[in-house]
PDB file of C-alpha atoms in Angstrom:
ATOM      1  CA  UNK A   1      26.324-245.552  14.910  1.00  0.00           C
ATOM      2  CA  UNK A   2      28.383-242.961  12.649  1.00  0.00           C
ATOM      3  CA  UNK A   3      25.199-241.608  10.868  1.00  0.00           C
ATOM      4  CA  UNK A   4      23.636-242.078  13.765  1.00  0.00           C
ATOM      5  CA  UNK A   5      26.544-239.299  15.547  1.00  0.00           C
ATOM      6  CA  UNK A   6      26.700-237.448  12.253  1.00  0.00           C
ATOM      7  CA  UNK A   7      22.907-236.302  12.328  1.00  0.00           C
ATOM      8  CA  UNK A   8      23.101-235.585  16.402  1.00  0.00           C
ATOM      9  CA  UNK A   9      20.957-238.651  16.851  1.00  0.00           C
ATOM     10  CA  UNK A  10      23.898-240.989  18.644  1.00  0.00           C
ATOM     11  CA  UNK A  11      22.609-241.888  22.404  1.00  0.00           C
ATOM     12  CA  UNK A  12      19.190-240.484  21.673  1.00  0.00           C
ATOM     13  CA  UNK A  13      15.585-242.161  21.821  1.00  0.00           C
ATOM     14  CA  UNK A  14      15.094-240.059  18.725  1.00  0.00           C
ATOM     15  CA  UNK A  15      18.199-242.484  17.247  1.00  0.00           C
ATOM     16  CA  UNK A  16      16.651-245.376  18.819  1.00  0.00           C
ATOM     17  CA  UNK A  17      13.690-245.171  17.316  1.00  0.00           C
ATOM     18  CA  UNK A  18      15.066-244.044  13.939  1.00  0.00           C
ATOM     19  CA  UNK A  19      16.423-247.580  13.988  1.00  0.00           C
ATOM     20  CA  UNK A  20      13.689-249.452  14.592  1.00  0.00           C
ATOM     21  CA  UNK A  21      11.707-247.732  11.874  1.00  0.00           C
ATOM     22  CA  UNK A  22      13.820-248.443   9.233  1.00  0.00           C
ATOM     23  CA  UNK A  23      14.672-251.998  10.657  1.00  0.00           C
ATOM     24  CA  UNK A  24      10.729-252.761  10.537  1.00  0.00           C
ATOM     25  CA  UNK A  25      10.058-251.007   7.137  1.00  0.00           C
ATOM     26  CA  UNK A  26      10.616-254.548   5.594  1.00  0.00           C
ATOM     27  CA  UNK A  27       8.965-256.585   7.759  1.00  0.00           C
ATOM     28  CA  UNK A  28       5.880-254.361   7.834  1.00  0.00           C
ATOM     29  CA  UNK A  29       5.752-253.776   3.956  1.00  0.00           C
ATOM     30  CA  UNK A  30       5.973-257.668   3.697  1.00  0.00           C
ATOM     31  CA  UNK A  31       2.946-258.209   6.072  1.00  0.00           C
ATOM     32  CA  UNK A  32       0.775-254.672   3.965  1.00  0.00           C
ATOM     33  CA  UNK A  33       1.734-256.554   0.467  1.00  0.00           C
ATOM     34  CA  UNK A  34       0.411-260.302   1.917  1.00  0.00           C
ATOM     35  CA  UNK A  35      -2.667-258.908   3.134  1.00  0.00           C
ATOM     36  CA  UNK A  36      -3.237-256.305   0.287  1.00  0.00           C
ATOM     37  CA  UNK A  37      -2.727-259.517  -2.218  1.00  0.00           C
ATOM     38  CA  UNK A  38      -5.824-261.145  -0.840  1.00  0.00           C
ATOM     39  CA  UNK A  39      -8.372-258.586  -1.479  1.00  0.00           C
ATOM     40  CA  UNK A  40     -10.538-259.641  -4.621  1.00  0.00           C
ATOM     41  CA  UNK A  41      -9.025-257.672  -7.762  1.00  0.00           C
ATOM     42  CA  UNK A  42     -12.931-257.409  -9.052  1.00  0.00           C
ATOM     43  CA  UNK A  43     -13.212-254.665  -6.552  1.00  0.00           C
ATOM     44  CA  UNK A  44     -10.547-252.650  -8.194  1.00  0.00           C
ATOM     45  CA  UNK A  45     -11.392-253.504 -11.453  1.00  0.00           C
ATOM     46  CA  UNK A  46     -15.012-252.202 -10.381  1.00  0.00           C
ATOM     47  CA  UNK A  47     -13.887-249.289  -8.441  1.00  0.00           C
ATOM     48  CA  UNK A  48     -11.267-248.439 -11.817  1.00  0.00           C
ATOM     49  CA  UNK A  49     -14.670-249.024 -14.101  1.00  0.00           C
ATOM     50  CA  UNK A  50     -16.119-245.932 -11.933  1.00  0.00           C
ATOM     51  CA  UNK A  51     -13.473-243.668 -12.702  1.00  0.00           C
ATOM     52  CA  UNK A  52     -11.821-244.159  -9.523  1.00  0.00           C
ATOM     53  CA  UNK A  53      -8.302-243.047  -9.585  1.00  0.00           C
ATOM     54  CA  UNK A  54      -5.371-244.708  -7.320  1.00  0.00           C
ATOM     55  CA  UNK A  55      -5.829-242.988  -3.830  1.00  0.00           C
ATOM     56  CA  UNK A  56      -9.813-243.154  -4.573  1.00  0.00           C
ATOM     57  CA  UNK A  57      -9.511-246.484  -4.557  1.00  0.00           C
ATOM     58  CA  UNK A  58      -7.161-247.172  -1.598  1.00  0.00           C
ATOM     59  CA  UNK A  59      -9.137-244.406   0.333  1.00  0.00           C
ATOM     60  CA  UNK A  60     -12.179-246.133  -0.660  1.00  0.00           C
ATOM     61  CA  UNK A  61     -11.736-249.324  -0.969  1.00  0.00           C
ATOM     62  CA  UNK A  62      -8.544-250.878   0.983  1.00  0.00           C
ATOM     63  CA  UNK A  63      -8.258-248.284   3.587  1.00  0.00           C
ATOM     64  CA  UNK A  64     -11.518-249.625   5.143  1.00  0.00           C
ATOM     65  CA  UNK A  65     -10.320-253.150   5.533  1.00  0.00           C
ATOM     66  CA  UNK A  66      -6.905-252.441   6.661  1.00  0.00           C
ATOM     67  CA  UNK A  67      -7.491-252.303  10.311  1.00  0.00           C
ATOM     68  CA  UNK A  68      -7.026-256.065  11.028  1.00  0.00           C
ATOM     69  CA  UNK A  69      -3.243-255.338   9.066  1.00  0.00           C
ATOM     70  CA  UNK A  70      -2.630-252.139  11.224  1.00  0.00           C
ATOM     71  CA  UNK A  71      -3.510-253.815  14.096  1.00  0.00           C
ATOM     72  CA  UNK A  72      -0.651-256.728  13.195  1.00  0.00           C
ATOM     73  CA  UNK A  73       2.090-253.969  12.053  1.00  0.00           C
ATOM     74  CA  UNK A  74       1.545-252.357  14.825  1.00  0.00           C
ATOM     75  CA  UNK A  75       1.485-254.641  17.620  1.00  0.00           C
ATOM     76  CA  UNK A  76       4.332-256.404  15.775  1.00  0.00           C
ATOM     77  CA  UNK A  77       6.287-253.294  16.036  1.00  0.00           C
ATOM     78  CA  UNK A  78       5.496-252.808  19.538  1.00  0.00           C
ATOM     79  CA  UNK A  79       6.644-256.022  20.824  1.00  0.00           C
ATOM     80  CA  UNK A  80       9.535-255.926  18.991  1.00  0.00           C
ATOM     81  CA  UNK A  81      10.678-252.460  19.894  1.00  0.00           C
ATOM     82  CA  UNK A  82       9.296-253.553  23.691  1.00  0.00           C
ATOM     83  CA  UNK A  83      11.497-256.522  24.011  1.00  0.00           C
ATOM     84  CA  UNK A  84      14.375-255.448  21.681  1.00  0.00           C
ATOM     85  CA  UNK A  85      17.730-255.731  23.521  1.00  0.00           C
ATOM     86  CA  UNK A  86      20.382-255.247  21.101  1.00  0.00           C
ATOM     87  CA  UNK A  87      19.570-252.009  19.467  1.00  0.00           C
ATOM     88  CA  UNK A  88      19.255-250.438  23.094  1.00  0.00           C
ATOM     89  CA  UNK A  89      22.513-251.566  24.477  1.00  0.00           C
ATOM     90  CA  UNK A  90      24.562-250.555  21.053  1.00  0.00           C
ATOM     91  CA  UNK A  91      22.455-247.059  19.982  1.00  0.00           C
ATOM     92  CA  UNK A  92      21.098-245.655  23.461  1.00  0.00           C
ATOM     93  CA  UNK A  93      22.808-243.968  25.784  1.00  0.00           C
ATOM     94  CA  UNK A  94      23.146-244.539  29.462  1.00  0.00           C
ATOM     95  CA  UNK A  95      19.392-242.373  30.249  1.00  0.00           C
ATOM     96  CA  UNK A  96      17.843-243.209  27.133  1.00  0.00           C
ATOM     97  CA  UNK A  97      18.336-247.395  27.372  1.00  0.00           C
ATOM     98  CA  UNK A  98      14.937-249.469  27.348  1.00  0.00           C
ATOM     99  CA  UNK A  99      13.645-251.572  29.805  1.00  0.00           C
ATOM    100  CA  UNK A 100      15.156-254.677  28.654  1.00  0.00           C
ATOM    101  CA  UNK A 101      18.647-253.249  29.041  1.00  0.00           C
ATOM    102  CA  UNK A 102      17.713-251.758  32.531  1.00  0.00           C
ATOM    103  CA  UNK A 103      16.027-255.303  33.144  1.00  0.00           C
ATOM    104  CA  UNK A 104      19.434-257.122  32.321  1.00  0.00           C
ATOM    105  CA  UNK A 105      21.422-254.650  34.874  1.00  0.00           C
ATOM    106  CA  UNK A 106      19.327-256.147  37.309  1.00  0.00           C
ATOM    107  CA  UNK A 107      19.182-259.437  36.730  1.00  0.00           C
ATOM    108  CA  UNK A 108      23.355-259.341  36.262  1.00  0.00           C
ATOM    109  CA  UNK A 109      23.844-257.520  39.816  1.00  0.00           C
ATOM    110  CA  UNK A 110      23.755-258.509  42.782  1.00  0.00           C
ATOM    111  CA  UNK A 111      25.108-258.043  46.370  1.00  0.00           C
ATOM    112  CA  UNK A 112      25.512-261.694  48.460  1.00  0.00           C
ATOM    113  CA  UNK A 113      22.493-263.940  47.570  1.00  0.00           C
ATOM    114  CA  UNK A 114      20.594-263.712  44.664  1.00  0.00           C
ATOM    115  CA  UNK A 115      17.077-262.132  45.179  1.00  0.00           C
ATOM    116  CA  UNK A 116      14.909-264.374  42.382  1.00  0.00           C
ATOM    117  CA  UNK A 117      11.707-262.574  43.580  1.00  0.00           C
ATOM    118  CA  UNK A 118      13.084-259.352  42.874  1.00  0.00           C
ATOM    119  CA  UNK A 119      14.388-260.710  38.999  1.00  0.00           C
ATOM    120  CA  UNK A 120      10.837-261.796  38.551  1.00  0.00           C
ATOM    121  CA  UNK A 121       8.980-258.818  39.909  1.00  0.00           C
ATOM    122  CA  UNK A 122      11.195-256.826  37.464  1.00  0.00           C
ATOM    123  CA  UNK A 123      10.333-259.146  34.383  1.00  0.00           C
ATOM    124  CA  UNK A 124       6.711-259.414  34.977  1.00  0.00           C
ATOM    125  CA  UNK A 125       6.492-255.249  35.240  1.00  0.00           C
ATOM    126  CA  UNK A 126       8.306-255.511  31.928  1.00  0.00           C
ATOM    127  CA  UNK A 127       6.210-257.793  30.268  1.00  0.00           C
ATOM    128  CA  UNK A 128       2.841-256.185  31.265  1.00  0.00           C
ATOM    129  CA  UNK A 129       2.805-253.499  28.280  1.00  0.00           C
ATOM    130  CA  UNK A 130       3.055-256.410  25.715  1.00  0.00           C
ATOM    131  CA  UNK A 131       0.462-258.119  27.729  1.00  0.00           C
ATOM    132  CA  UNK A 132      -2.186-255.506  27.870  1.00  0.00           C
ATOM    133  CA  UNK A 133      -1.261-254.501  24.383  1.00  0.00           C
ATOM    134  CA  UNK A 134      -2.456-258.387  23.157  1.00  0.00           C
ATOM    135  CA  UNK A 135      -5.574-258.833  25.465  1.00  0.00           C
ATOM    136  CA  UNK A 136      -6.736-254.995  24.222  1.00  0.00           C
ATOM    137  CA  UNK A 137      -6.044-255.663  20.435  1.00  0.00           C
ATOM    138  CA  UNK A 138      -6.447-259.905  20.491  1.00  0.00           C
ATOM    139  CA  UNK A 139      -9.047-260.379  18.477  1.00  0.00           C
ATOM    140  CA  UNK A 140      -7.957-258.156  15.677  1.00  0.00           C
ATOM    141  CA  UNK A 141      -4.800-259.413  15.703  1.00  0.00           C
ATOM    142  CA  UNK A 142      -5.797-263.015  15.403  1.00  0.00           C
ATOM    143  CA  UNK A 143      -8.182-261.753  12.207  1.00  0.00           C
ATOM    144  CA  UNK A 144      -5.318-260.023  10.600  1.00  0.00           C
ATOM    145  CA  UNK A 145      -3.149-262.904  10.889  1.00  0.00           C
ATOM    146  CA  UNK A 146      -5.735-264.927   9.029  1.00  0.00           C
ATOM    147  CA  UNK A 147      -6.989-262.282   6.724  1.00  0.00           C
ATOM    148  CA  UNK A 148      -3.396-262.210   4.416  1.00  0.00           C
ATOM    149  CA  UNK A 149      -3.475-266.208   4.532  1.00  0.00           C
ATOM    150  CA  UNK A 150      -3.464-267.933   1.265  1.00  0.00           C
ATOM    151  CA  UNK A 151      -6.590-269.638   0.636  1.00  0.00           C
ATOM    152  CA  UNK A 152      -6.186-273.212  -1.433  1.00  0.00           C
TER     153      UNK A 152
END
């Protein structure tokens, strides 16, 4: 949270997402190198053979298969940025906090009886984006989940 103030970022969505980024760098480089490590090394060999250089051959070559991995990383991201709690209530500020935060307020207050309809209206609206974001990008997500798999 120092850096964070130190930069001007502190209680910003710029500093939120700043966060995330560099909180997912691992996971997504983890999920690039799995799926990278199943692609046939005859095709670089081949491509190398042609005189391809490095970015020829990841322009050329692994760029073109990468959209079952991009669709992973990024609906990975998503739903963890989406549903991500702790980061919003320790590096947002009071206009800047995410839905899950705003979702908790509600859920915590309440005047005389508790109004369960209203808790779930709130937490369906708030689930919806991850929902649309898997029935849009499903299939491709489901194939790069598979595609990095170790075959035996």
């Amino acid at each position: 949270a120092r850096l964070l103030a130190t930069f001007g970022l502190a209680n910003t969505v710029t500093g939120l997402v700043l966060v995330h980024v560099i909180y997912g760098v691992a996971f997504t480089t983890l999920f690039f190198r799995n799926f990278y490590v199943s692609v046939p090394t005859e095709l670089v060999k081949a491509a190398q053979l042609d005189g391809a250089n490095f970015f020829q051959i990841f322009r050329h070559i692994f760029l073109p298969i990468s959209l079952p991995i991009f669709t992973v990383t990024i609906i990975w991201q998503f739903t963890q940025i989406w549903n991500d709690f702790l980061f919003g209530v320790v590096y947002s500020g009071q206009g800047t906090q995410p839905i899950t935060v705003a979702l908790n307020n509600l859920v915590n207050t309440s005047v005389g009886g508790k109004e369960y309809n209203v808790d779930m209206a709130a937490a369906l609206i708030a689930a919806l984006p991850t929902l649309v974001v898997y029935v849009l990008a499903g299939k491709y997500f489901v194939r790069g989940l598979t595609a990095g798999a170790v075959k035996g």
